[in-house]
Short mmCIF file of C-alpha atoms in Angstrom, two decimals:
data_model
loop_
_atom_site.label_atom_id
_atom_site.label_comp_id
_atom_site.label_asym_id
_atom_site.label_seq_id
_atom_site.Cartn_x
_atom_site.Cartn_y
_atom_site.Cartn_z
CA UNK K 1 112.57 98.66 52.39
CA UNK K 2 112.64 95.36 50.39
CA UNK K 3 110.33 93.47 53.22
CA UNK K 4 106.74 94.91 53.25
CA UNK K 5 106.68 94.76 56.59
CA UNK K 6 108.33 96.77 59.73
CA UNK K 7 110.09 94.77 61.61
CA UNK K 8 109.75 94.97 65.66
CA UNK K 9 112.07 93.76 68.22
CA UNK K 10 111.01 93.72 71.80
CA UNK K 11 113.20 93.23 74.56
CA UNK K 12 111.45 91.85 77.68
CA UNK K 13 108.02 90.82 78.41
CA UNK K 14 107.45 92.00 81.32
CA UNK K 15 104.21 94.76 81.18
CA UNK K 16 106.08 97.06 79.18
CA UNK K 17 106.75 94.86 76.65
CA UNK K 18 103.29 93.17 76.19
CA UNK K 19 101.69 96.64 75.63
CA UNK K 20 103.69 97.22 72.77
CA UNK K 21 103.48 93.58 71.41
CA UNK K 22 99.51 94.31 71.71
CA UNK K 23 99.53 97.40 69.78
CA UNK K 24 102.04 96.00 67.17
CA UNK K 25 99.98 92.53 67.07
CA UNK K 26 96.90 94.48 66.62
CA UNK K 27 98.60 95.32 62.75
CA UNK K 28 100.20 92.62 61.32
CA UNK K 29 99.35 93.73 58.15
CA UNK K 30 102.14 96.46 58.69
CA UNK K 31 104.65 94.73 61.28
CA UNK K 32 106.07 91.88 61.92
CA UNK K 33 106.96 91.62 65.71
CA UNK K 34 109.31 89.13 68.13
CA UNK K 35 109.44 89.71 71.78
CA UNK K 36 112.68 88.33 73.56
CA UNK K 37 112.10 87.13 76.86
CA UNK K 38 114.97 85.53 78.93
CA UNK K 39 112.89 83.82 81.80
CA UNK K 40 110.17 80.61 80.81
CA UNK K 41 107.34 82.87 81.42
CA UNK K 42 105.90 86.38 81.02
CA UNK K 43 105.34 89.00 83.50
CA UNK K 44 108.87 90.28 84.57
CA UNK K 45 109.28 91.91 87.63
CA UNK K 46 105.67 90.63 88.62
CA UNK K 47 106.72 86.85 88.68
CA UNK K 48 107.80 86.18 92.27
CA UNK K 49 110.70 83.87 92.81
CA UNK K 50 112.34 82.19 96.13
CA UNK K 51 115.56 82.50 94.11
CA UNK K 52 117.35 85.84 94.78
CA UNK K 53 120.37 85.46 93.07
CA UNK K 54 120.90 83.34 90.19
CA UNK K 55 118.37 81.65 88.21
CA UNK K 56 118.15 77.75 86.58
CA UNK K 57 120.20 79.06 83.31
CA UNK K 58 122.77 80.93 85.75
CA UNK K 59 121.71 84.50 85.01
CA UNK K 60 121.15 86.98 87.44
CA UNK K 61 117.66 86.85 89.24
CA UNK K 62 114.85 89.63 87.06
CA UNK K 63 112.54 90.08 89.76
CA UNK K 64 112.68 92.12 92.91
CA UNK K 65 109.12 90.86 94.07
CA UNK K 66 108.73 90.05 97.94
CA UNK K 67 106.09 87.36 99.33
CA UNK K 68 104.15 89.84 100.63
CA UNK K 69 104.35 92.19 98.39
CA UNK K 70 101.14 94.54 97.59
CA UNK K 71 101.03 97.29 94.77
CA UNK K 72 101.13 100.20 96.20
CA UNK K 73 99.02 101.68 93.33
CA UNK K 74 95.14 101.04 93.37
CA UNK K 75 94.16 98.28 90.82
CA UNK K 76 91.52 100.65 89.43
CA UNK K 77 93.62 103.00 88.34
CA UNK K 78 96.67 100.42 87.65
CA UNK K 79 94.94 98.70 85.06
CA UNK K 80 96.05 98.92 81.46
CA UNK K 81 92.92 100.83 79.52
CA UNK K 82 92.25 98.44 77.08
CA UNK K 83 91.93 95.43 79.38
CA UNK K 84 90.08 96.11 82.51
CA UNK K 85 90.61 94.01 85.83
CA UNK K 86 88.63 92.29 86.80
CA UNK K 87 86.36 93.65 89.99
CA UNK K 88 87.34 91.61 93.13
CA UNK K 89 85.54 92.64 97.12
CA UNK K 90 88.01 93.63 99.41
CA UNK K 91 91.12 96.81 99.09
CA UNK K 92 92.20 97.61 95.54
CA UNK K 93 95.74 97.43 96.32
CA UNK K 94 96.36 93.75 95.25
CA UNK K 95 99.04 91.22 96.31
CA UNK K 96 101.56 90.53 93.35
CA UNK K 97 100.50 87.27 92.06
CA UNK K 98 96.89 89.56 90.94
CA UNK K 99 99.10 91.35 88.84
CA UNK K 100 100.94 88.02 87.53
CA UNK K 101 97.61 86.24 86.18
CA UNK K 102 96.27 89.85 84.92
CA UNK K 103 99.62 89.55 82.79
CA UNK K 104 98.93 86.42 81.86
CA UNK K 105 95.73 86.83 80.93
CA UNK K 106 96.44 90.32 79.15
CA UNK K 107 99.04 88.23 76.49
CA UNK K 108 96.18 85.22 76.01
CA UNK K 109 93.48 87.60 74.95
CA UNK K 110 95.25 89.35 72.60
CA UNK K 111 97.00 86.35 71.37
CA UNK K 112 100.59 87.63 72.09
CA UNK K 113 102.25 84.26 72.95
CA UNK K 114 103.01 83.77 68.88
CA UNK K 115 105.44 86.26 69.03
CA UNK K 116 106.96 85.16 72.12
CA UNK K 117 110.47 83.77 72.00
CA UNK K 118 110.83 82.57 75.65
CA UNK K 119 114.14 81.22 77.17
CA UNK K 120 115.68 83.76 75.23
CA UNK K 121 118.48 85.99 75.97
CA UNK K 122 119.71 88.98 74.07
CA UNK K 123 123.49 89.28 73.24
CA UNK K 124 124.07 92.11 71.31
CA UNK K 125 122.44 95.00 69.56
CA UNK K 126 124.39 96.55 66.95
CA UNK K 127 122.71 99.19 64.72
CA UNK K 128 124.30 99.07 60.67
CA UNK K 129 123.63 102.00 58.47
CA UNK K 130 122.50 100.15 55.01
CA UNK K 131 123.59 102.27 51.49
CA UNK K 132 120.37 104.22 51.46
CA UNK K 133 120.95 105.73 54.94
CA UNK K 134 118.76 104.03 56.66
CA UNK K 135 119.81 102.33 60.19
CA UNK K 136 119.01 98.58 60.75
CA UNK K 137 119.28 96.20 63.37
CA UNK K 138 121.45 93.41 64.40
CA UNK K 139 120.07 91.69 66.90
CA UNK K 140 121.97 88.26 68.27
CA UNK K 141 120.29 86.18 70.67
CA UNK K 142 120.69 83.15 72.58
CA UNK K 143 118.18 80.36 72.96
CA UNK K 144 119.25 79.00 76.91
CA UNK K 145 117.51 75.56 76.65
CA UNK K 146 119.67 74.31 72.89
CA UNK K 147 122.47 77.11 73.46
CA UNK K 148 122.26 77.86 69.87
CA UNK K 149 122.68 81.75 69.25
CA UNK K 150 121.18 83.64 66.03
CA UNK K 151 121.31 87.26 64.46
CA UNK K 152 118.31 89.02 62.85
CA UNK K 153 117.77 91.97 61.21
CA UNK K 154 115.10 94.35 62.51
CA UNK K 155 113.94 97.53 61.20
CA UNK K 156 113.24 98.92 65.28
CA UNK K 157 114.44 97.81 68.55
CA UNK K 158 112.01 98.64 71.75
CA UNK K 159 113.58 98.20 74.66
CA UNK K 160 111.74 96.30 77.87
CA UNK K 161 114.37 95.22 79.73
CA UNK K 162 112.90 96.48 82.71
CA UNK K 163 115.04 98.26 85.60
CA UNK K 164 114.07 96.95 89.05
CA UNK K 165 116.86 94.20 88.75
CA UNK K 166 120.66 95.73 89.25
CA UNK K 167 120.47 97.18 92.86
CA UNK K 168 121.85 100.81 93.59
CA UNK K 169 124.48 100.14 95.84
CA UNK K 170 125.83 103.26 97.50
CA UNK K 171 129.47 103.47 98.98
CA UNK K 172 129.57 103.56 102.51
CA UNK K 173 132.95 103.80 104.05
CA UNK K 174 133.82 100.47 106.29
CA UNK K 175 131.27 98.74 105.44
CA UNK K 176 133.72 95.31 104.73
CA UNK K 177 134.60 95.28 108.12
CA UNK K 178 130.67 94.75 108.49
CA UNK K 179 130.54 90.96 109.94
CA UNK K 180 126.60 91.01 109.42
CA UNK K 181 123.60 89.69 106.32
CA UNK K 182 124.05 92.43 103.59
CA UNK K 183 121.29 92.22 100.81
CA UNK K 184 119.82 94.79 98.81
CA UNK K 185 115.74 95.20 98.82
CA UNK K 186 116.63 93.15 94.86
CA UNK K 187 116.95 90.02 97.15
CA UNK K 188 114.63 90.86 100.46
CA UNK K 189 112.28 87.91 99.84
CA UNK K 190 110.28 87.42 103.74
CA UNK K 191 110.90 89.00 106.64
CA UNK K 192 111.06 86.07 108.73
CA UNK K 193 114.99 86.02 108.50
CA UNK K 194 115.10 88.91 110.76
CA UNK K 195 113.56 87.52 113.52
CA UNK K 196 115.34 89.39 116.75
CA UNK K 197 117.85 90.84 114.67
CA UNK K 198 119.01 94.46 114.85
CA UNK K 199 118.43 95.56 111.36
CA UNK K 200 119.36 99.03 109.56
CA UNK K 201 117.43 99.42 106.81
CA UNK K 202 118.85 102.45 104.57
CA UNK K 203 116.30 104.13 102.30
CA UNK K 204 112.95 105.78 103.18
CA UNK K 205 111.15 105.38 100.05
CA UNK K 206 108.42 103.15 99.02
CA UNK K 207 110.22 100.19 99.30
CA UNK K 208 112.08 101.12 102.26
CA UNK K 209 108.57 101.57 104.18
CA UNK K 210 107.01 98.44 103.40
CA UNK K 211 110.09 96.12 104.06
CA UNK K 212 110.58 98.23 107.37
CA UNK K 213 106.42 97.84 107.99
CA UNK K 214 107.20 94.19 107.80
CA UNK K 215 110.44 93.63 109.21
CA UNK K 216 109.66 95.45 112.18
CA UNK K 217 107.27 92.34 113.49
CA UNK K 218 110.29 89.73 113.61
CA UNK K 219 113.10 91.56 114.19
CA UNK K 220 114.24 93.15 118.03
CA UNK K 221 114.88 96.79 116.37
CA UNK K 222 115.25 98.46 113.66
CA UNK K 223 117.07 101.60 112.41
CA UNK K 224 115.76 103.20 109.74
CA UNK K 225 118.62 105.27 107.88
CA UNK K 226 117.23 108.19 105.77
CA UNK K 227 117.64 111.79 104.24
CA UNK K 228 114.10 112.34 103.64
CA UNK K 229 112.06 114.60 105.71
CA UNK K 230 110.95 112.86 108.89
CA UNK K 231 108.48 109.89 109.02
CA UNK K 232 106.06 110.78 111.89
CA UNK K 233 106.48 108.55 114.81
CA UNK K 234 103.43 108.10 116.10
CA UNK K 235 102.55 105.79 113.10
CA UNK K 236 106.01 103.67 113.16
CA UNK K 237 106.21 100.45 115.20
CA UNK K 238 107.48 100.69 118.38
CA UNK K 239 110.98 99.30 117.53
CA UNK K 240 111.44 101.21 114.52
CA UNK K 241 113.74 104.08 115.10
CA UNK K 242 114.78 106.64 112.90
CA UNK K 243 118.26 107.68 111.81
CA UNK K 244 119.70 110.26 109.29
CA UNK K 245 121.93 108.57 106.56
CA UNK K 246 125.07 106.46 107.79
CA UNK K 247 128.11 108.23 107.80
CA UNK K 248 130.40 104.81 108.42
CA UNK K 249 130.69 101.25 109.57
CA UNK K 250 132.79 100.61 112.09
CA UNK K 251 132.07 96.44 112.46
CA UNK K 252 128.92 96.13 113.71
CA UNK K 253 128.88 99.46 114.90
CA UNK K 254 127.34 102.31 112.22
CA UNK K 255 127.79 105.40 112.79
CA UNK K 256 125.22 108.28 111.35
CA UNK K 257 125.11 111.77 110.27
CA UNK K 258 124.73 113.21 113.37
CA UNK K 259 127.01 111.53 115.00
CA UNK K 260 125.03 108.57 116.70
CA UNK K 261 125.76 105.25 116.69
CA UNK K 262 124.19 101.53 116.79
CA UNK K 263 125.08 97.80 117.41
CA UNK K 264 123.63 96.29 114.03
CA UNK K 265 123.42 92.56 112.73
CA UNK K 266 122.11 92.80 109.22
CA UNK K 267 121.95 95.30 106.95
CA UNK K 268 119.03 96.02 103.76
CA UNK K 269 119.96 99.03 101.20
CA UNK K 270 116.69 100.01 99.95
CA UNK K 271 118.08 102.67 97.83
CA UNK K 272 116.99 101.78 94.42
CA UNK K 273 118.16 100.06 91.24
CA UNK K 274 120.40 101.22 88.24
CA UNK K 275 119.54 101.06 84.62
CA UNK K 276 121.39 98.92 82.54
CA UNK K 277 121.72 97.70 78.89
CA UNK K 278 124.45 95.44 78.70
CA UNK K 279 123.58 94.06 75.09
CA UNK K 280 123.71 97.49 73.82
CA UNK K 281 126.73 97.77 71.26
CA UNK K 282 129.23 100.82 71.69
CA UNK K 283 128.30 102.50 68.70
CA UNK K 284 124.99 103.70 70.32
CA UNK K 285 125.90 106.37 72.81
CA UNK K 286 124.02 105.82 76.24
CA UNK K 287 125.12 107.13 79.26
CA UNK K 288 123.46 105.76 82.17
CA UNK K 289 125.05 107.57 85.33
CA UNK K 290 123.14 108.72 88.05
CA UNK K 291 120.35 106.94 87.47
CA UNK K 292 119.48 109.15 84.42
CA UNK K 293 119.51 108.02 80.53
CA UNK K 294 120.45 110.36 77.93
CA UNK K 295 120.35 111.48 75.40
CA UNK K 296 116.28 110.27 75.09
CA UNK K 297 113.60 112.27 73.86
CA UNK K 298 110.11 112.80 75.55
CA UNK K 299 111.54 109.51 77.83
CA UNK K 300 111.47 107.60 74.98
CA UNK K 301 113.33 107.65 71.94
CA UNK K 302 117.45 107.63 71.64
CA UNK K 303 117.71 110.81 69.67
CA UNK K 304 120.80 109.79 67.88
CA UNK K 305 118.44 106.49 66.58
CA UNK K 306 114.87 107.34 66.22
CA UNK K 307 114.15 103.58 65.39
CA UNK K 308 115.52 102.69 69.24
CA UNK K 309 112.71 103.24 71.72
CA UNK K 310 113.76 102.73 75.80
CA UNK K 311 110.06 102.27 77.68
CA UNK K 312 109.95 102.44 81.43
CA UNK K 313 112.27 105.06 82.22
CA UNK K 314 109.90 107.71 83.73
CA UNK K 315 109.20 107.58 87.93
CA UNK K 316 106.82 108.30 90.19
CA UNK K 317 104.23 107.96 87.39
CA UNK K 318 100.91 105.39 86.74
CA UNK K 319 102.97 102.62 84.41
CA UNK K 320 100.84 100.65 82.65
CA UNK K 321 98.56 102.95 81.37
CA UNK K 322 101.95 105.46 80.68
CA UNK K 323 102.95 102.39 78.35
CA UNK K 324 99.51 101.69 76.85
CA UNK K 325 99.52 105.89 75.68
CA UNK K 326 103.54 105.27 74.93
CA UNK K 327 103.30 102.04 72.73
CA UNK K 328 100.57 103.97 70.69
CA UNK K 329 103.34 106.99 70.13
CA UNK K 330 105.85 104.66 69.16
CA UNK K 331 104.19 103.21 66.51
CA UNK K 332 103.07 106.91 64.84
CA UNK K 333 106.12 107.40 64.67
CA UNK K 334 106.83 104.46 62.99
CA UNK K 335 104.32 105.50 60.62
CA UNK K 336 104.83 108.72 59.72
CA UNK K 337 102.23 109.92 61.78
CA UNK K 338 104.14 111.51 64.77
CA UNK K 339 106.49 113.77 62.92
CA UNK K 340 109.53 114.01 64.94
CA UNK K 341 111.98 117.16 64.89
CA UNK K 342 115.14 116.79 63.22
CA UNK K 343 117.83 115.05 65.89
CA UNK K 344 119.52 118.43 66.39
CA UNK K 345 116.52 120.35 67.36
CA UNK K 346 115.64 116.90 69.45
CA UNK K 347 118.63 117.85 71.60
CA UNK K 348 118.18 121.09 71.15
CA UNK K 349 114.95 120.83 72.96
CA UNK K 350 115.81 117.69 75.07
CA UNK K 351 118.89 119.94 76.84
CA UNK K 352 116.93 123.40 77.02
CA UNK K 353 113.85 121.20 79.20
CA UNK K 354 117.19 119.24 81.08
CA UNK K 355 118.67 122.97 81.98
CA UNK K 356 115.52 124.06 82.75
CA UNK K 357 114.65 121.53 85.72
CA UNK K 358 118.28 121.58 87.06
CA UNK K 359 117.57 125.52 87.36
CA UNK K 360 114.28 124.48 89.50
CA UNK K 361 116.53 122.69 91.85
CA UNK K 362 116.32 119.24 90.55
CA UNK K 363 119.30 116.68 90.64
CA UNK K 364 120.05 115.28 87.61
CA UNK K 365 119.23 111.37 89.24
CA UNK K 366 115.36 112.87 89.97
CA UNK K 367 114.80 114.53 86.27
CA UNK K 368 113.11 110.45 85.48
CA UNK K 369 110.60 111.68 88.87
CA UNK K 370 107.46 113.07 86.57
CA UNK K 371 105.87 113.75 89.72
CA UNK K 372 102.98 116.76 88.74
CA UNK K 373 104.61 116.55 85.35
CA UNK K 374 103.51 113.44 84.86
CA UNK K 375 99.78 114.72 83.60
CA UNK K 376 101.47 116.56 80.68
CA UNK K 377 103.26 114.55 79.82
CA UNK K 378 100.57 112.07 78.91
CA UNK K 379 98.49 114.31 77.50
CA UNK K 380 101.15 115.38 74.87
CA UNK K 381 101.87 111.91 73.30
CA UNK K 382 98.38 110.71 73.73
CA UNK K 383 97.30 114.01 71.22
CA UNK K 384 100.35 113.64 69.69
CA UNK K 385 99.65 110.04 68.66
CA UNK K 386 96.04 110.80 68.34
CA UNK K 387 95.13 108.34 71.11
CA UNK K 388 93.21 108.91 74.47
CA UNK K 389 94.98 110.46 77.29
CA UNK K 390 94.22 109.99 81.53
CA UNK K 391 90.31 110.70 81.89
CA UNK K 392 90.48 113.30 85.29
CA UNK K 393 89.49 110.47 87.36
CA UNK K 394 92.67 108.68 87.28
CA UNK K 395 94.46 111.24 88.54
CA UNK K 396 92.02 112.02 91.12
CA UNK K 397 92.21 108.55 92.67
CA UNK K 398 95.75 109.06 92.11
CA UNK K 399 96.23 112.44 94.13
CA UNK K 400 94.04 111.29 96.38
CA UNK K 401 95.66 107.28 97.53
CA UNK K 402 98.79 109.48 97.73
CA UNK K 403 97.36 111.84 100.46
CA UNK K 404 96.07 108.69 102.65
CA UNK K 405 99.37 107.45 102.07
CA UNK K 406 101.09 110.55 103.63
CA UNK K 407 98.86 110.82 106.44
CA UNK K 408 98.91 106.91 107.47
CA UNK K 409 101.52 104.37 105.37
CA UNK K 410 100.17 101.95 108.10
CA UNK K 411 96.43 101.90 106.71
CA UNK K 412 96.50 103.53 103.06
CA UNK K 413 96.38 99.60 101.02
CA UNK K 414 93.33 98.91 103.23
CA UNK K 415 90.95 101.49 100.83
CA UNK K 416 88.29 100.13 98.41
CA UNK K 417 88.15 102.27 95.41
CA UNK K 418 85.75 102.67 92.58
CA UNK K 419 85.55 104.73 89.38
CA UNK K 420 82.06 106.15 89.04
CA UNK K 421 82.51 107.83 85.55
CA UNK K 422 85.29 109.52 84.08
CA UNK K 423 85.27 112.49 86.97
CA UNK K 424 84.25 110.79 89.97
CA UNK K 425 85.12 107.79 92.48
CA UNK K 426 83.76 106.56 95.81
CA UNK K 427 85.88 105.26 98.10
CA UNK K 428 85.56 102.78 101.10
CA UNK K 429 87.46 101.62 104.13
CA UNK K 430 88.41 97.69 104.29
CA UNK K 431 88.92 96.17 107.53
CA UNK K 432 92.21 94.20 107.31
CA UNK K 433 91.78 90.65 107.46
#
């Protein structure tokens, strides 16, 4: 290396991409670090916008935050180690714009906005092999305020590009004969719109509750499509009604599974997003079908380039803290400190673990779903990178919000919840306001 220093780009700066600007910024005695953000602020998904399509530079709209929008994790647990929230009265699951100033307030303190190239958008990636075998980055960018684009050479490329933007949009037979509103849950913004509407909402997951929770106080009725197990009735609005998944549209007729029908006027797929890198050059092999990324090791690196990192790709998991244990890996490895396995035994191991959850039953689209394997998972990079992994009170609180979410997704964001020591929590009942 001719520079003395490693040189880090990160794309996005949304909470992903802060953690690992902290941990890099934390040693710039060893890296030098730029963080590419295309929006005028940081925060990604967390920074709520009326716009739902397009923003002021013409690029499609990042976030997928609604008005109303609460976390549907406790803040207690939610909370990046490091940087603790701060202790408000009142539930700990926290409308959005919490999160926003936490974000915020997270880059101030440890003094991120220097590295910070906002109004920037990424072009191209392209990875060139120099003499000595090592692999380098081109990285081209576009400032969107002077237009003026420039390449750079970086020694690492993490990836924060976040994926709750490109809306899964399933095919559905008929459905352009469907006169009606058609959005994805990517543009659902208030639920006002649907004021005595017949809505179908398709999707029963955690999205596809809460816009149903508050949809279902404007709107005349409401069909809510699903495969999942059945929600149970008793604690679904009156007007809410549920249907298996829709077969086809007919107009404004759709027609279900099992053969029933309704008269519908708009339409909301809440069936989840697709991960995309379209700045990513050819050379690097990515396939990003079915909602799965390969070939990535331990959800993390590209095998193929162990100086490309992808964060956020893991489900059903506590994020921030996941990236604050993640970031820490990235950079042993990095140094020399996390010694990874040659790329063919990276595969080797990477397809054997694949195989072996396919064999459980597991679609391929539902391998990113850590679920119970979440807790592993954390504790093997945290030793790995010699860094602390989940005290057992995390996932406690965890396993336990979860549980009052299953019996009652009417009541479960009303819960106070604090962390006693690293075992035990109390928790409390809020009334809602």
């Amino acid at each position: 290396m001719p520079s003395s220093k490693t040189r880090i780009a990160i794309i996005g700066g949304g909470v992903a991409g802060l953690v690992v600007a902290r941990h890099t910024a934390a040693k710039l005695d060893t890296y030098s670090l730029t963080l590419f953000e295309q929006t005028d602020g940081v925060g990604g998904t967390w920074v709520y916008t009326n716009e739902t399509e397009v923003d002021r530079h013409g690029l499609p709209v990042h976030s997928s935050m609604y008005k109303n929008l609460r976390t549907n994790l406790p803040r207690e647990i939610m909370q990046i180690p490091d940087f603790p929230m701060k202790q408000d009265e009142g539930p700990s699951f926290v409308h959005h714009s919490v999160i926003r100033q936490y974000l915020r307030d997270y880059a101030k303190h440890f003094n991120l906005y220097p590295h910070i190239k906002l109004n920037t958008l990424i072009k191209h990636v392209e990875p060139e092999t120099l003499r000595n075998g090592q692999t380098v980055w081109m990285v081209t960018y576009e400032d969107l305020e002077s237009k003026v684009e420039t390449t750079k050479t970086f020694d690492a490329v993490v990836l924060c590009n976040g994926h709750h933007t490109v809306g899964h949009i399933p095919r559905i037979p008929g459905i352009e004969s469907f006169p009606g509103g058609s959005i994805h849950s990517h543009q659902y913004r208030v639920p006002e719109v649907y004021a005595r509407k017949k809505v179908c909402i398709l999707g029963a997951s955690w999205s596809g509750i809460d816009v149903t929770m508050e949809v279902s106080q404007y709107a005349e009725k409401i069909y809510l499509s699903h495969n999942l197990p059945k929600l149970v009735e008793a604690k679904m609005p009156k007007n809410v009604e549920q249907r298996p998944g829709i077969q086809s549209i007919q107009g404004n007729t759709f027609v279900f599974n099992d053969g029933s029908t309704a008269e519908v006027d708009d339409f909301i797929y809440c069936t989840g997003y697709n991960f995309t890198y379209p700045f990513m050059s050819t050379k690097v092999e990515m396939r990003t079908d079915d909602n799965h990324v390969e070939p990535i090791y331990k959800h993390l690196i590209h095998i193929d380039y162990p100086n490309l990192f992808l964060m956020g790709l893991p489900r059903l998991v506590i994020p921030f803290p996941m990236f604050h244990v993640q970031a820490q890996y990235i950079l042993g490895v990095l140094e020399g400190r996390v010694k990874l396995p040659s790329p063919e035994q990276m595969r080797e191991e990477y397809e054997t673990e694949k195989e072996a959850l396919l064999n459980q039953g597991i679609p391929l689209r539902h391998i990113i779903k850590l679920k119970e394997r979440q807790w592993a998972y954390y504790d093997e990079i945290a030793a790995a990178a010699n860094t602390s992994s989940f005290p057992p009170v995390i996932r406690k609180i965890y396993e336990y919000s979860n549980r009052m979410r299953q019996l009652d997704f009417t009541t479960y964001k009303n819960y106070q919840y604090r962390i006693i020591d690293d075992e035990s929590f109390v928790v409390c009942y809020c009334k809602p306001c």
